[in-house]
XYZ file of N, CA and C in Angstrom:
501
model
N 0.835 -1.174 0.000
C 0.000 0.000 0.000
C 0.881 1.239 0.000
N 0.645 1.971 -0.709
C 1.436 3.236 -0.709
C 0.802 4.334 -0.129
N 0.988 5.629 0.120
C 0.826 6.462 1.529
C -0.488 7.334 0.482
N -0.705 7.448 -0.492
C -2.007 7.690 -1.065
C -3.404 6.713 -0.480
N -3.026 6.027 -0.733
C -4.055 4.744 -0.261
C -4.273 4.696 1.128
N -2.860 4.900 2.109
C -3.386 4.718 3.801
C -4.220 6.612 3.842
N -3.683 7.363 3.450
C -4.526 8.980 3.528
C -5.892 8.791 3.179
N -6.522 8.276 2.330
C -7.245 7.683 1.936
C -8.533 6.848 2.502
N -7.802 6.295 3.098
C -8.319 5.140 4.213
C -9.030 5.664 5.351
N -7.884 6.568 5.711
C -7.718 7.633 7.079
C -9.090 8.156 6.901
N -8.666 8.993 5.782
C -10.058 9.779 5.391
C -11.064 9.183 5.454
N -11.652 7.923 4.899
C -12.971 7.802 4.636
C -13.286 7.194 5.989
N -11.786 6.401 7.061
C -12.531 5.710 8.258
C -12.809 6.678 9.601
N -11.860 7.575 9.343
C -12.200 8.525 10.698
C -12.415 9.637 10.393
N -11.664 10.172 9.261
C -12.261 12.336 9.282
C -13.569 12.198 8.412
N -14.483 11.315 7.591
C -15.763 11.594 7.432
C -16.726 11.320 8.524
N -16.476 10.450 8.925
C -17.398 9.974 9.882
C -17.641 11.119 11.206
N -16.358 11.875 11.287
C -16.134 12.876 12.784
C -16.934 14.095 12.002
N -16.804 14.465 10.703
C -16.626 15.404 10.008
C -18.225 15.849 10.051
N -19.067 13.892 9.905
C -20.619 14.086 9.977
C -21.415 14.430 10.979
N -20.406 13.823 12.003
C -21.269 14.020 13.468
C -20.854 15.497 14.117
N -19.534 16.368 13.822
C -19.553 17.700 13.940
C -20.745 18.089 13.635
N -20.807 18.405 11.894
C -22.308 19.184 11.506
C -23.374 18.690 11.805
N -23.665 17.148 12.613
C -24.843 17.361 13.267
C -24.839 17.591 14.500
N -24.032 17.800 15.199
C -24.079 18.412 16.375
C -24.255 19.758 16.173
N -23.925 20.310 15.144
C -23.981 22.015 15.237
C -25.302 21.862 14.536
N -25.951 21.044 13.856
C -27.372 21.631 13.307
C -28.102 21.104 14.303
N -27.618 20.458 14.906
C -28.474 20.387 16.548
C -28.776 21.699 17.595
N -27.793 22.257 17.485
C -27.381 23.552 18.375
C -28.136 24.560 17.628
N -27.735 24.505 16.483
C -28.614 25.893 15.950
C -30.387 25.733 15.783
N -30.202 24.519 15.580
C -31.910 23.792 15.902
C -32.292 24.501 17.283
N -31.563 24.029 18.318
C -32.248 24.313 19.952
C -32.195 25.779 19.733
N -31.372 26.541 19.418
C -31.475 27.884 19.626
C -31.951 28.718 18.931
N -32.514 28.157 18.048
C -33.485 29.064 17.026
C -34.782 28.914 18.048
N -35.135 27.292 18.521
C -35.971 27.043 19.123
C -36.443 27.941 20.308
N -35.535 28.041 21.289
C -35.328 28.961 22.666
C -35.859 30.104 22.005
N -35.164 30.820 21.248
C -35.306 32.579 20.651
C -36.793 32.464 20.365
N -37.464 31.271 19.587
C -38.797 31.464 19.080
C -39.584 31.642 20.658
N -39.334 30.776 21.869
C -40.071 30.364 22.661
C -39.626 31.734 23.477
N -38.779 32.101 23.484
C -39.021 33.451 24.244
C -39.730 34.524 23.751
N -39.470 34.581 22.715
C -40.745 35.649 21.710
C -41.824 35.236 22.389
N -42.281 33.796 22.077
C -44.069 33.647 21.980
C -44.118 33.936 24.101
N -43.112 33.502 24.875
C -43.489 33.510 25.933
C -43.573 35.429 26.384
N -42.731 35.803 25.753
C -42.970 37.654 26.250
C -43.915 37.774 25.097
N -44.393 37.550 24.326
C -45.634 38.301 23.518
C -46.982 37.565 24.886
N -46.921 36.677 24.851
C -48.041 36.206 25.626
C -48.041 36.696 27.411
N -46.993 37.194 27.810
C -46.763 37.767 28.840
C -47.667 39.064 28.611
N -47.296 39.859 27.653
C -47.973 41.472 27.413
C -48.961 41.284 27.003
N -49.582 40.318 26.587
C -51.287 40.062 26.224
C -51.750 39.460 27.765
N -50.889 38.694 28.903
C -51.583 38.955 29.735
C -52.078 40.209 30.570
N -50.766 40.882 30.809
C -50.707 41.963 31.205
C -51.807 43.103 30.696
N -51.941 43.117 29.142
C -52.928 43.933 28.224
C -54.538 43.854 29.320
N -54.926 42.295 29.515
C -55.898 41.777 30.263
C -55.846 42.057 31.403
N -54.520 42.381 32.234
C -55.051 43.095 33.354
C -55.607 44.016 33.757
N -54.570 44.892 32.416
C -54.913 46.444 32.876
C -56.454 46.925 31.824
N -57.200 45.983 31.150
C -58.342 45.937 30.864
C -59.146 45.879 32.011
N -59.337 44.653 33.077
C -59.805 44.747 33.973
C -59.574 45.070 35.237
N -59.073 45.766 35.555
C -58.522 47.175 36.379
C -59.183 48.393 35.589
N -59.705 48.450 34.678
C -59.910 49.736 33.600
C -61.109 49.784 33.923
N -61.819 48.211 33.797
C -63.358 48.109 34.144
C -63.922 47.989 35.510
N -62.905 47.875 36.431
C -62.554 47.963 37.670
C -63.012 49.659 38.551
N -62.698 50.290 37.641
C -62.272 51.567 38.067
C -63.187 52.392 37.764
N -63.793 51.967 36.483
C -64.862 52.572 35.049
C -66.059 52.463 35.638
N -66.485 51.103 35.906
C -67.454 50.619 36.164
C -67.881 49.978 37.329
N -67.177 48.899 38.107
C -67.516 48.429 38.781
C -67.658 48.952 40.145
N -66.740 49.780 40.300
C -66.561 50.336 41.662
C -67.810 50.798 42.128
N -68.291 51.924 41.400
C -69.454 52.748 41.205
C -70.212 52.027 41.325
N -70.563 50.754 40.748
C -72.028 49.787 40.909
C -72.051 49.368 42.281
N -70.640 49.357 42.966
C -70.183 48.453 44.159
C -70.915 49.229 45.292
N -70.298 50.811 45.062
C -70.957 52.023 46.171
C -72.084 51.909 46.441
N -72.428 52.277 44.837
C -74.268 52.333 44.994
C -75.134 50.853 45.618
N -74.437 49.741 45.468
C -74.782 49.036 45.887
C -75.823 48.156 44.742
N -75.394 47.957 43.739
C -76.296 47.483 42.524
C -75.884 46.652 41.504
N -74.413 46.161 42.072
C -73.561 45.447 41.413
C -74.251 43.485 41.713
N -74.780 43.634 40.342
C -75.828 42.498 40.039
C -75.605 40.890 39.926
N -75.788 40.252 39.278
C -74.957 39.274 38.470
C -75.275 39.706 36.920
N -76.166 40.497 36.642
C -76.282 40.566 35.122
C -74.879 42.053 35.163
N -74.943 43.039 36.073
C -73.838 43.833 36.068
C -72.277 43.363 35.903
N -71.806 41.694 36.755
C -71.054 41.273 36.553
C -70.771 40.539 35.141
N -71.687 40.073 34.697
C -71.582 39.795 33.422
C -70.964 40.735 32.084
N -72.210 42.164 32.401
C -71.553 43.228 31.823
C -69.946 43.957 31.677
N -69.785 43.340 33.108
C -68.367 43.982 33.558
C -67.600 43.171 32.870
N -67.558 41.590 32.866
C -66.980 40.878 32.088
C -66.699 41.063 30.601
N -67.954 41.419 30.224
C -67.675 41.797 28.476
C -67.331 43.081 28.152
N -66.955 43.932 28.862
C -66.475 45.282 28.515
C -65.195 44.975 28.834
N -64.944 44.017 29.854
C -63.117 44.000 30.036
C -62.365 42.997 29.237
N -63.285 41.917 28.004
C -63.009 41.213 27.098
C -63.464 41.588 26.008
N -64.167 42.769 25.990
C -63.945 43.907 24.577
C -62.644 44.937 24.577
N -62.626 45.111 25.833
C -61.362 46.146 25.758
C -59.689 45.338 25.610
N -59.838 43.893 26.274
C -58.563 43.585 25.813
C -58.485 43.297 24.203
N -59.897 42.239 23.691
C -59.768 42.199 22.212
C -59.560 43.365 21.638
N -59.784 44.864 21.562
C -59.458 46.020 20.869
C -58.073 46.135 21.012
N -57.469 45.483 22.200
C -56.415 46.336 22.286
C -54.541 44.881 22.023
N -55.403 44.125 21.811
C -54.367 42.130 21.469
C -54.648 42.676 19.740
N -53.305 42.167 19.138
C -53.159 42.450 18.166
C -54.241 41.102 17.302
N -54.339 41.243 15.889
C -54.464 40.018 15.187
C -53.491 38.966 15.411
N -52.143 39.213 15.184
C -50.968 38.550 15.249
C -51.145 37.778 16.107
N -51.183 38.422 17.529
C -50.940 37.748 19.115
C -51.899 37.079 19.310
N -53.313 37.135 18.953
C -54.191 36.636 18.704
C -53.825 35.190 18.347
N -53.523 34.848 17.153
C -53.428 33.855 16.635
C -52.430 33.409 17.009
N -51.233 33.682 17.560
C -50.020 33.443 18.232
C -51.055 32.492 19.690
N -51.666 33.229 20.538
C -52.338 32.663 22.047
C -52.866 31.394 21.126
N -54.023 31.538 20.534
C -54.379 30.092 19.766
C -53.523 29.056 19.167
N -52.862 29.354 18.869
C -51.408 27.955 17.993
C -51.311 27.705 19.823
N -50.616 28.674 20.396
C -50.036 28.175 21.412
C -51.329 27.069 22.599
N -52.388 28.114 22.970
C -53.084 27.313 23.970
C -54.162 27.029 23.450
N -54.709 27.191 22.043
C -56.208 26.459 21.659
C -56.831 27.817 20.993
N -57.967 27.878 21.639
C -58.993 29.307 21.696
C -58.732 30.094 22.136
N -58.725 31.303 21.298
C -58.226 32.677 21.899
C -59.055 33.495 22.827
N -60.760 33.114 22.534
C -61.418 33.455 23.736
C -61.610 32.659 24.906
N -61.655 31.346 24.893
C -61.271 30.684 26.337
C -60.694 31.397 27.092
N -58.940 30.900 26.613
C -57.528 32.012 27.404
C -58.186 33.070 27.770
N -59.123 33.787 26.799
C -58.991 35.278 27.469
C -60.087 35.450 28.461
N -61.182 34.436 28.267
C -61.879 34.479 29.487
C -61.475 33.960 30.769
N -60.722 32.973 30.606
C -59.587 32.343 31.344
C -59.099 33.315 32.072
N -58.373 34.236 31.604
C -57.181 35.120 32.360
C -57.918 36.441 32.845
N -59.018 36.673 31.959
C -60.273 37.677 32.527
C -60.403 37.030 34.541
N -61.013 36.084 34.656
C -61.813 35.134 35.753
C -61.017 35.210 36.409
N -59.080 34.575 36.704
C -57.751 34.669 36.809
C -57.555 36.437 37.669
N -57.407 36.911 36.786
C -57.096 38.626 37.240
C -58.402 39.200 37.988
N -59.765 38.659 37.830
C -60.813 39.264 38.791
C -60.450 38.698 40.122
N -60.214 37.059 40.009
C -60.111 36.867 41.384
C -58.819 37.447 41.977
N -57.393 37.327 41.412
C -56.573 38.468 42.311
C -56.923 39.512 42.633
N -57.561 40.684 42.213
C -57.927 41.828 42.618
C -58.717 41.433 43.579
N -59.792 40.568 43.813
C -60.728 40.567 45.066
C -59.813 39.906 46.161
N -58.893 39.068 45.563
C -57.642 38.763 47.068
C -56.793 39.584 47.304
N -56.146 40.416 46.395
C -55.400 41.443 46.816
C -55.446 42.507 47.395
N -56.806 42.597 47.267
C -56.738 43.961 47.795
C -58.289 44.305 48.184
N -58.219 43.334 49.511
C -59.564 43.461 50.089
C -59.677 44.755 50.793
N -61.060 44.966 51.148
C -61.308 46.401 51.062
C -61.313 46.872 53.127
N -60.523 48.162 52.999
C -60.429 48.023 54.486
C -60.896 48.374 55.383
N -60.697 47.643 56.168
C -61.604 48.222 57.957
C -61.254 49.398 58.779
N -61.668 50.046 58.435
C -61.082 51.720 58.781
C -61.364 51.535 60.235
N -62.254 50.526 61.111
C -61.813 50.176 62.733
C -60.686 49.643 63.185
N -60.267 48.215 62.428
C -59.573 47.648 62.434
C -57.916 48.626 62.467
N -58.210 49.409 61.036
C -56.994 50.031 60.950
C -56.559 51.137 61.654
N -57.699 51.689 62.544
C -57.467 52.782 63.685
C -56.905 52.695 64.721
N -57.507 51.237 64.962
C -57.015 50.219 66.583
C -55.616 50.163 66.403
N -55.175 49.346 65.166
C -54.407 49.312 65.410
C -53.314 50.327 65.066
N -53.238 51.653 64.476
C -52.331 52.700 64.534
C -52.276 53.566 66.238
N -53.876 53.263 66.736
C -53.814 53.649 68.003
C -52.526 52.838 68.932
N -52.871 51.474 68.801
C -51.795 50.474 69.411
C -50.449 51.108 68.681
N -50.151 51.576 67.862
C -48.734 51.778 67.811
C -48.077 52.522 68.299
N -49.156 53.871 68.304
C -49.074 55.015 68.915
C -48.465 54.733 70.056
N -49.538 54.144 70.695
C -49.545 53.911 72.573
C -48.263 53.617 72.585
N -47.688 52.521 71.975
C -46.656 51.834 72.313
C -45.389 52.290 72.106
N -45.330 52.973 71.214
C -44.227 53.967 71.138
C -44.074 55.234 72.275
N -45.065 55.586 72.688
C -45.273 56.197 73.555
C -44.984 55.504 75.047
N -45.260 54.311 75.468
C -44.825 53.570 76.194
C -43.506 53.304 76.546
N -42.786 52.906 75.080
C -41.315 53.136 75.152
C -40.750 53.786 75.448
N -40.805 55.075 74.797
C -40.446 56.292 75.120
C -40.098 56.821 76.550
N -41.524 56.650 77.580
C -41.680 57.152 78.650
C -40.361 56.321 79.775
N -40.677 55.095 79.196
C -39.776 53.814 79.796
C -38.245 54.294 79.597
N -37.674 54.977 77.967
C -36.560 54.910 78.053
C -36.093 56.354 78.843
N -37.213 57.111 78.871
C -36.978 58.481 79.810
C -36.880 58.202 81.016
N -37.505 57.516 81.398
C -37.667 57.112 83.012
C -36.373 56.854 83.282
N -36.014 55.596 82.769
C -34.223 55.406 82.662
C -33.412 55.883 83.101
N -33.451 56.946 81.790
C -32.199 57.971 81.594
C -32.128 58.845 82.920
N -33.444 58.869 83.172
C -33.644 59.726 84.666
C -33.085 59.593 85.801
N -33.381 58.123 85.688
C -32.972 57.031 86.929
C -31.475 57.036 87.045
N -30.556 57.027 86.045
C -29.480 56.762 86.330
C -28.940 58.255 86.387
N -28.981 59.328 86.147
C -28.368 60.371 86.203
C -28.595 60.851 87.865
N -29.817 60.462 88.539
C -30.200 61.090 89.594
C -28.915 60.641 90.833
N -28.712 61.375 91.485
C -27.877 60.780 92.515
C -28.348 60.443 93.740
N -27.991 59.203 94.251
C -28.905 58.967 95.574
C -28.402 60.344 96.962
N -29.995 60.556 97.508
C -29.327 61.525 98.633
C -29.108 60.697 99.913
N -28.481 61.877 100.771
C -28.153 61.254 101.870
C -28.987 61.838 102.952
């Protein structure tokens, strides 16, 4: 065999074979990371279409409901209403695009959005229950006092030790 023939050899038994599994390891890599880049797109587009839905119902929150709440007339047909003004205002305001982006991704685009409508009503009624202006008096009174308590205590103290015993 002459040294054409072993180069040869070389070549076809080990540098093609390494040569194949390089480029599929790198069209592997560029596979996953095209992948990632897509999935972060669709996950921050679908982040700001939730967000869009919050501040829809916070809008109808503020617009509408409160006011029904005062007066005291906030119905179930009012809640209903409230519902479709805060799933008209996010549909005006979710693109076509993102639209159809939420559907590929989770199904129906109005499900999700009634979904995340129902979702964001109930945080607002846990977050931020409405307050006891007794509750919250008592206890600023109690802080008061108690600071005041301290106070007197660390004066007393200071008193105590400066005084000199008489004779």
């Amino acid at each position: 065999m002459n040294t054409n023939q072993i180069i040869g050899i070389v070549i076809v038994l080990i540098l093609l074979p390494l040569i194949a599994y390089l480029l599929s390891v790198a069209v592997s890599y560029m596979k996953a990371k095209a992948e990632n880049i897509q999935n972060q797109t669709v996950k921050d587009i679908v982040l700001d279409a939730i967000d869009t839905v919050e501040q829809s119902v916070l809008y109808v929150m503020q617009t509408y409901v409160d006011a029904l709440k005062r007066g005291g007339t906030f119905t179930k047909e009012a809640q209903q209403a409230a519902f479709e003004k805060a799933a008209e205002r996010a549909r005006e305001l979710i693109t076509d695009e993102v639209k159809a982006m939420i559907s590929a991704t989770y199904g129906d685009f109005d499900k999700w959005l009634e979904t995340r409508i129902e979702k964001e009503v109930r945080a607002n009624k846990t977050e931020k229950p409405e307050t006891d202006h007794t509750v919250e008096a008592a206890t600023t009174a109690a802080s008061v006092a108690a600071t005041v308590a301290s106070t007197a205590v660390q004066q007393l103290t200071a008193e105590a030790s400066d005084a000199t015993p008489r004779e």
